[in-house]
Coordinates of C-alpha atoms and ligand atoms in Angstrom, one line a residue:
X1 CA 89.0 110.4 63.3
X2 CA 85.5 110.0 61.9
X3 CA 86.9 109.3 58.2
X4 CA 89.1 106.3 59.5
X5 CA 86.3 105.0 61.6
X6 CA 84.0 105.1 58.7
X7 CA 86.3 103.3 56.3
X8 CA 87.1 100.7 58.9
X9 CA 83.4 100.3 59.5
X10 CA 82.8 99.7 55.8
X11 CA 85.5 97.2 55.3
X12 CA 84.5 95.5 58.6
X13 CA 81.0 95.3 57.3
X14 CA 81.9 93.8 54.0
X15 CA 83.9 91.2 55.8
X16 CA 80.8 90.1 57.8
X17 CA 79.1 88.2 55.0
X18 CA 81.8 85.6 54.1
X19 CA 82.6 85.2 57.8
X20 CA 78.9 84.3 58.5
X21 CA 79.1 81.9 55.6
X22 CA 82.4 80.2 57.2
X23 CA 81.0 80.3 60.8
X24 CA 79.8 76.5 60.8
X25 CA 83.5 75.5 60.4
X26 CA 84.8 76.6 63.8
X27 CA 81.7 77.0 66.0
X28 CA 78.9 74.6 65.0
X29 CA 76.1 76.4 63.3
X30 CA 76.3 79.5 65.6
X31 CA 76.4 82.4 63.3
X32 CA 75.8 85.2 65.8
X33 CA 78.2 88.1 65.8
X34 CA 78.5 90.7 68.7
X35 CA 79.5 93.4 66.4
X36 CA 76.5 92.9 64.2
X37 CA 74.3 93.0 67.2
X38 CA 75.8 96.3 68.4
X39 CA 74.7 97.6 65.0
X40 CA 76.8 100.8 65.1
X41 CA 75.9 102.1 68.6
X42 CA 79.4 101.6 69.6
X43 CA 82.5 99.7 68.1
X44 CA 83.1 96.2 69.7
X45 CA 86.7 95.6 70.5
X46 CA 89.2 93.2 72.1
X47 CA 92.6 93.2 73.5
X48 CA 94.8 90.3 72.3
X49 CA 98.3 89.3 71.2
X50 CA 100.1 88.2 67.9
X51 CA 100.2 84.8 69.3
X52 CA 96.3 84.4 69.8
X53 CA 95.9 86.0 66.2
X54 CA 98.1 83.3 64.8
X55 CA 95.6 80.7 65.9
X56 CA 93.0 80.0 63.3
X57 CA 90.3 79.3 65.7
X58 CA 90.9 82.4 67.9
X59 CA 91.3 84.6 64.8
X60 CA 88.1 83.5 63.4
X61 CA 86.3 84.4 66.7
X62 CA 88.1 87.8 66.7
X63 CA 87.0 88.6 63.1
X64 CA 83.5 87.5 63.7
X65 CA 82.9 89.5 66.8
X66 CA 85.0 92.5 66.8
X67 CA 85.8 95.5 64.7
X68 CA 88.8 97.1 66.7
X69 CA 91.7 95.4 68.4
X70 CA 94.1 96.5 71.1
X71 CA 97.5 95.0 71.4
X72 CA 97.6 93.8 75.0
X73 CA 101.3 94.0 75.4
X74 CA 103.4 94.2 72.2
X75 CA 102.9 97.9 71.6
X76 CA 103.9 99.1 75.2
X77 CA 106.8 101.3 75.6
X78 CA 109.0 98.7 77.1
X79 CA 108.2 96.3 74.2
X80 CA 108.9 98.6 71.4
X81 CA 111.7 100.6 73.0
X82 CA 113.6 98.3 75.3
X83 CA 116.6 100.7 75.3
X84 CA 116.9 104.2 74.0
X85 CA 116.5 104.4 70.2
X86 CA 116.7 100.6 69.9
X87 CA 113.3 100.0 68.6
X88 CA 111.6 96.6 68.5
X89 CA 108.5 96.7 66.2
X90 CA 108.4 93.0 65.2
X91 CA 105.4 92.0 67.3
X92 CA 103.6 95.3 67.1
X93 CA 104.0 95.2 63.2
X94 CA 102.6 91.7 62.8
X95 CA 99.5 92.7 65.2
X96 CA 98.9 95.7 63.0
X97 CA 99.4 93.8 59.7
X98 CA 96.7 91.4 61.1
X99 CA 94.1 94.2 61.4
X100 CA 95.2 95.8 58.1
X101 CA 94.6 92.5 56.2
X102 CA 91.2 91.9 57.8
X103 CA 89.8 95.4 57.8
X104 CA 90.0 95.9 61.5
X105 CA 90.9 98.9 63.4
X106 CA 93.6 99.4 66.2
X107 CA 93.5 101.1 69.5
X108 CA 97.2 101.7 70.1
X109 CA 98.1 100.8 73.7
X110 CA 99.9 102.5 75.1
X111 CA 102.3 105.4 74.2
X112 CA 103.1 106.4 77.8
X113 CA 102.4 104.1 80.9
X114 CA 102.9 106.6 83.8
X115 CA 104.1 103.8 86.4
X116 CA 107.7 103.4 87.4
X117 CA 107.2 99.5 87.5
X118 CA 106.3 99.5 83.9
X119 CA 109.2 101.9 82.8
X120 CA 112.6 100.9 81.8
X121 CA 115.6 102.1 83.6
X122 CA 117.0 103.9 80.6
X123 CA 114.0 106.2 80.7
X124 CA 114.6 107.2 84.3
X125 CA 118.3 108.1 84.0
X126 CA 120.7 110.5 82.1
X127 CA 124.3 110.0 82.2
X128 CA 124.2 108.0 85.5
X129 CA 121.9 110.7 87.2
X130 CA 118.1 111.1 87.5
X131 CA 116.7 112.2 84.1
X132 CA 116.3 115.9 83.7
X133 CA 112.8 117.5 82.8
X134 CA 113.8 118.5 79.3
X135 CA 115.3 115.0 78.3
X136 CA 112.2 113.3 79.7
X137 CA 109.9 115.4 77.6
X138 CA 112.0 115.0 74.7
X139 CA 112.1 111.2 75.1
X140 CA 108.3 111.0 75.4
X141 CA 107.9 113.3 72.1
X142 CA 110.4 111.1 70.4
X143 CA 108.5 107.8 71.4
X144 CA 104.9 109.1 70.9
X145 CA 105.8 110.4 67.5
X146 CA 107.6 107.4 66.3
X147 CA 105.0 104.8 67.4
X148 CA 102.0 106.8 66.5
X149 CA 103.2 107.8 63.0
X150 CA 104.0 104.1 62.3
X151 CA 100.6 102.9 63.0
X152 CA 98.7 106.1 62.0
X153 CA 96.9 104.3 58.7
X154 CA 95.4 101.6 61.0
X155 CA 95.0 103.1 64.6
X156 CA 91.9 105.0 64.8
X157 CA 92.4 105.4 68.7
X158 CA 95.3 105.7 71.1
X159 CA 95.6 105.2 74.7
X160 CA 98.0 108.2 74.9
X161 CA 98.7 107.9 78.7
X162 CA 97.8 105.1 80.8
X163 CA 97.2 105.1 84.6
X164 CA 98.8 108.5 85.6
X165 CA 96.4 109.2 88.5
X166 CA 97.2 108.4 92.1
X167 CA 95.0 105.6 93.8
X168 CA 92.6 106.3 96.6
X169 CA 91.9 109.4 98.7
X170 CA 94.4 112.1 99.7
X171 CA 95.6 115.3 98.0
X172 CA 97.9 114.0 95.5
X173 CA 96.3 113.9 91.9
X174 CA 99.1 112.4 90.1
X175 CA 100.8 108.9 90.8
X176 CA 104.2 109.3 92.0
X177 CA 106.4 108.3 89.2
X178 CA 109.5 109.4 87.4
X179 CA 107.2 111.3 84.9
X180 CA 105.2 113.3 87.5
X181 CA 108.4 113.8 89.7
X182 CA 110.4 115.3 86.9
X183 CA 107.6 117.2 84.9
X184 CA 104.5 117.5 87.0
X185 CA 101.5 117.4 84.5
X186 CA 103.6 118.4 81.5
X187 CA 104.4 114.7 80.4
X188 CA 100.8 114.4 79.6
X189 CA 100.6 117.6 77.6
X190 CA 103.6 116.7 75.7
X191 CA 102.3 113.2 75.0
X192 CA 98.9 114.3 73.8
X193 CA 100.2 117.1 71.7
X194 CA 102.8 114.7 70.1
X195 CA 100.2 112.0 69.3
X196 CA 97.7 114.7 67.8
X197 CA 100.6 115.8 65.6
X198 CA 101.6 112.3 64.5
X199 CA 98.0 110.9 64.1
X200 CA 95.8 114.1 63.6
X201 CA 92.4 112.1 63.0
X202 CA 92.8 109.4 65.8
X203 CA 90.7 109.6 68.9
X204 CA 93.0 110.5 71.8
X205 CA 92.4 108.7 75.0
X206 CA 93.5 109.0 78.8
X207 CA 93.1 105.4 80.1
X208 CA 92.7 104.6 83.8
X209 CA 91.1 102.0 86.3
X210 CA 89.3 102.6 89.5
X211 CA 87.1 105.6 88.4
X212 CA 84.2 103.8 90.2
X213 CA 85.6 105.1 93.4
X214 CA 84.4 108.6 93.9
X215 CA 87.7 109.8 95.2
X216 CA 89.7 108.5 92.2
X217 CA 87.1 109.8 89.8
X218 CA 87.4 113.2 91.4
X219 CA 91.1 113.2 90.8
X220 CA 90.8 112.0 87.3
X221 CA 88.3 114.9 86.7
X222 CA 90.6 117.4 88.2
X223 CA 93.6 116.1 86.1
X224 CA 91.4 116.2 82.9
X225 CA 90.1 119.8 83.4
X226 CA 93.8 120.9 84.1
X227 CA 94.9 119.1 80.9
X228 CA 92.3 120.9 79.0
X229 CA 93.4 124.2 80.3
X230 CA 97.0 123.5 79.3
X231 CA 95.8 122.7 75.8
X232 CA 96.3 119.0 75.7
X233 CA 94.0 117.4 73.0
X234 CA 92.4 114.7 75.0
X235 CA 89.2 113.4 73.3
X236 CA 88.1 110.6 75.6
X237 CA 88.3 108.9 78.8
X238 CA 89.2 105.2 78.8
X239 CA 87.2 103.5 81.5
X240 CA 89.3 100.2 81.9
X241 CA 86.2 98.3 83.4
X242 CA 88.0 95.5 85.2
X243 CA 85.0 94.4 87.4
X244 CA 84.6 91.5 89.9
X245 CA 81.6 89.3 90.4
X246 CA 79.0 90.6 92.7
X247 CA 80.5 94.3 92.7
X248 CA 78.1 97.1 92.7
X249 CA 79.4 99.1 89.7
X250 CA 76.6 100.6 88.0
X251 CA 76.3 103.7 89.9
X252 CA 80.0 104.4 89.9
X253 CA 79.9 103.9 86.1
X254 CA 77.1 106.3 85.7
X255 CA 79.0 108.9 87.7
X256 CA 82.0 108.5 85.6
X257 CA 79.9 108.9 82.3
X258 CA 78.1 111.9 83.7
X259 CA 81.3 113.5 84.6
X260 CA 82.8 112.9 81.1
X261 CA 79.7 114.1 79.6
X262 CA 80.2 117.4 81.5
X263 CA 83.8 117.7 80.5
X264 CA 82.7 117.4 76.8
X265 CA 84.6 114.1 76.5
X266 CA 83.8 110.9 74.9
X267 CA 84.0 107.6 76.7
X268 CA 85.5 104.3 75.7
X269 CA 85.1 101.1 77.8
X270 CA 88.7 100.0 77.2
X271 CA 89.6 96.8 79.1
X272 CA 86.1 95.1 80.2
X273 CA 86.1 91.8 82.0
X274 CA 84.6 90.4 85.2
X275 CA 86.7 88.5 87.7
X276 CA 84.8 85.5 89.1
X277 CA 87.2 85.1 91.9
X278 CA 87.3 88.5 93.7
X279 CA 90.9 89.8 94.3
X280 CA 90.3 92.9 96.6
X281 CA 91.5 91.4 99.8
X282 CA 94.9 90.8 97.9
X283 CA 95.8 94.5 98.9
X284 CA 94.1 94.9 102.1
X285 CA 95.7 94.6 105.8
X286 CA 99.2 95.1 104.5
X287 CA 98.9 91.9 102.1
X288 CA 98.6 89.5 105.1
X289 CA 95.9 87.5 103.3
X290 CA 98.0 86.6 100.3
X291 CA 99.2 83.3 101.4
X292 CA 95.7 82.2 102.1
X293 CA 94.4 83.7 98.6
X294 CA 97.2 82.2 96.7
X295 CA 95.6 78.7 97.4
X296 CA 92.2 79.7 96.3
X297 CA 91.3 78.1 92.9
X298 CA 87.5 77.2 93.1
X299 CA 86.6 76.5 89.6
X300 CA 89.7 74.5 88.0
X301 CA 87.5 72.8 85.5
X302 CA 84.4 74.8 84.7
X303 CA 82.3 77.6 86.0
X304 CA 79.2 76.2 87.8
X305 CA 75.9 77.4 86.1
X306 CA 74.8 79.4 89.0
X307 CA 78.0 81.5 88.6
X308 CA 77.4 81.4 84.9
X309 CA 74.0 83.2 85.4
X310 CA 75.4 85.7 87.7
X311 CA 78.0 86.6 85.4
X312 CA 75.4 87.0 82.6
X313 CA 73.2 89.2 84.8
X314 CA 76.1 91.4 85.7
X315 CA 77.4 91.8 82.1
X316 CA 73.7 92.5 80.9
X317 CA 73.4 95.4 83.5
X318 CA 76.6 96.8 82.1
X319 CA 75.6 96.6 78.6
X320 CA 72.4 98.3 79.4
X321 CA 74.3 101.4 80.6
X322 CA 76.5 101.3 77.5
X323 CA 73.5 101.3 75.2
X324 CA 71.8 104.1 77.1
X325 CA 74.9 106.2 76.9
X326 CA 76.0 105.2 73.3
X327 CA 75.8 108.7 72.2
X328 CA 79.1 109.3 73.9
X329 CA 80.4 105.7 74.3
X330 CA 82.7 105.1 71.2
X331 CA 83.8 101.6 71.8
X332 CA 83.4 98.8 74.3
X333 CA 86.5 96.5 74.4
X334 CA 87.1 93.2 76.2
X335 CA 90.4 92.6 77.9
X336 CA 91.3 89.3 76.1
X337 CA 89.3 86.9 73.8
X338 CA 88.5 84.0 75.8
X339 CA 89.0 82.7 79.4
X340 CA 92.2 80.8 78.6
X341 CA 93.9 84.0 77.4
X342 CA 92.8 86.3 80.3
X343 CA 95.4 88.0 82.4
X344 CA 93.2 87.2 85.6
X345 CA 94.4 83.6 85.4
X346 CA 97.8 85.0 86.6
X347 CA 97.0 88.2 88.6
X348 CA 97.3 88.7 91.3
X349 CA 97.7 85.1 91.9
X350 CA 97.5 81.9 89.7
X351 CA 94.0 80.5 89.5
X352 CA 91.7 79.3 86.7
X353 CA 89.6 82.2 85.8
X354 CA 86.4 82.7 83.7
X355 CA 85.9 86.4 83.3
X356 CA 85.0 86.6 79.5
X357 CA 82.3 85.9 76.8
X358 CA 84.0 82.7 75.5
X359 CA 85.2 79.7 77.4
X360 CA 88.2 77.6 77.1
X361 CA 86.6 75.5 74.4
X362 CA 85.9 79.0 72.5
X363 CA 82.3 78.5 73.0
X364 CA 80.0 81.5 73.7
X365 CA 78.9 81.5 77.5
X366 CA 75.5 82.4 78.9
X367 CA 76.8 86.0 79.4
X368 CA 77.3 86.3 75.6
X369 CA 73.8 84.9 75.2
X370 CA 72.2 87.4 77.4
X371 CA 74.2 90.5 76.0
X372 CA 73.8 89.3 72.2
X373 CA 70.1 88.9 72.7
X374 CA 69.7 92.2 74.3
X375 CA 71.8 94.0 71.8
X376 CA 69.9 92.3 68.9
X377 CA 66.4 93.3 70.2
X378 CA 65.0 96.1 67.8
X379 CA 63.5 98.0 70.8
X380 CA 66.9 98.4 72.2
X381 CA 68.1 100.2 69.2
X382 CA 66.2 103.2 70.3
X383 CA 68.2 105.5 72.4
X384 CA 66.3 107.2 75.3
X385 CA 66.2 111.0 74.7
X386 CA 68.5 112.1 77.6
X387 CA 70.6 109.4 79.6
X388 CA 70.2 109.9 83.1
X389 CA 73.3 110.1 85.4
Ligands
G3I1 O1 105.7 86.3 77.9 C1 106.2 86.0 79.1 C2 106.5 84.5 79.3 O2 107.5 84.1 78.4 C3 107.1 84.3 80.7 O3 107.3 82.8 80.8 C4 106.1 84.8 81.7 C5 106.5 84.7 83.1 O4 105.9 85.5 84.1 O5 105.9 86.2 81.5 C6 105.4 86.4 80.2 O6 105.0 87.8 80.2 C7 104.0 88.3 80.9 C8 103.0 89.0 79.9 O7 102.0 89.7 80.6 C9 102.4 88.1 78.8 O8 101.5 87.1 79.5 C10 104.6 89.4 81.8 O9 105.3 88.6 82.9 C11 103.4 90.1 82.5 O10 103.7 91.1 83.3 C12 102.4 90.8 81.5 O11 101.2 91.1 82.0 C13 100.6 92.1 81.3 C14 100.5 93.3 82.2 O12 99.5 94.3 81.5 C15 101.7 94.0 82.3 O13 102.3 94.7 81.1 C16 99.3 91.5 81.1 O14 99.3 90.5 80.1 C17 98.3 92.4 80.5 O15 97.0 92.0 80.4 C18 98.2 93.7 81.4 O16 97.4 94.8 80.7 C19 97.1 95.9 81.6 C20 96.9 97.1 80.6 O17 98.2 97.2 79.9 C21 96.7 98.3 81.4 N1 95.6 98.2 82.2 C22 95.6 97.0 83.2 C23 95.8 95.7 82.3 C24 95.7 94.5 83.2 O18 96.5 94.5 84.1

């Protein structure tokens, strides 16, 4: 893991000089770079698609600010193996090639997505009957091995299993899915072991959302402990970090980091963004607010400056915690490059969202300014002796 990270880091650093020289060609005279400001405390990353990388303005932005790329959709199980043994690596290959050509690393995403609605029908069946435990584990091993080996040269990290833990309170640790129904926790063990065998020096991540809710964090911790006991080689927890404006998330985040510290795991912030049009009510009261919410689109043209400032303040508070804990935080990745690309323009209803550091004109927002300034300040490069939970 370390060797590949180091090589990627050196190549990335060498690429900074010409980029800085070219910077004026696509974003005025602004030569700031987020990854330079982070200065090795953690890797700066972003999730995106081959389509965005094919756009010269967007790809310049990516190369200037980020060291590690996550494919947002094209490496997912349903994309690369739409039916059993019928592999489709076209998009994932082009994504990996972009990283190789530009000296960037990749976080492979994801080898298993433990949700039925993200799983193809073929994976759930066997000769017209529900899939058996043996076949399911074999299929997982085959998929993980094939994909992880193919990108082992460029992937330094893998989201091995995504979103396996049940939401909310209650006794049930694992989400109900074909994976947990047929194998209990064994699908996770098989996936992590196969990933380690296929790409021995990559950081292997269990990735999930909602860990800022104490009940869900407790379940995630229980599962990770059990995986350790069962010999699954989990190296890190992926804290997705899909936040909402005004949300109190710092305490929960500190709790997660402290819990992972205790388990001896690294942390990656894997899918960072802040929704400026809060979405929680979509799921409350049996969905009865949905019709009303679907009409809400308050910032169709641009984000008012008061909101820009709140976004900046909230991002800054998050990055302060990341810096404080940078001894165990390996990476901070945004989920998408600029506001136009964000999944939050479509989920859970269509609206014009503004959750990221770059606006629709690809210009840095006040949130970028605040975090860049904070990361660049020499006094913030000194880590406090012991991060407090
Ligand atoms: O590409 C088609 C387009 O041709 C079609 O017209 C359109 C109609 O709906 O759909 C497009 O595909 C969509 C795709 O995103 C690309 O935009 C899919 O419907 C849509 O389901 C898909 O959503 C992705 C989602 O995962 C499900 O795979 C989001 O982009 C992606 O950001 C999101 O990523 C997840 C992580 O993997 C796991 N953590 C949460 C995160 C956000 O939900």
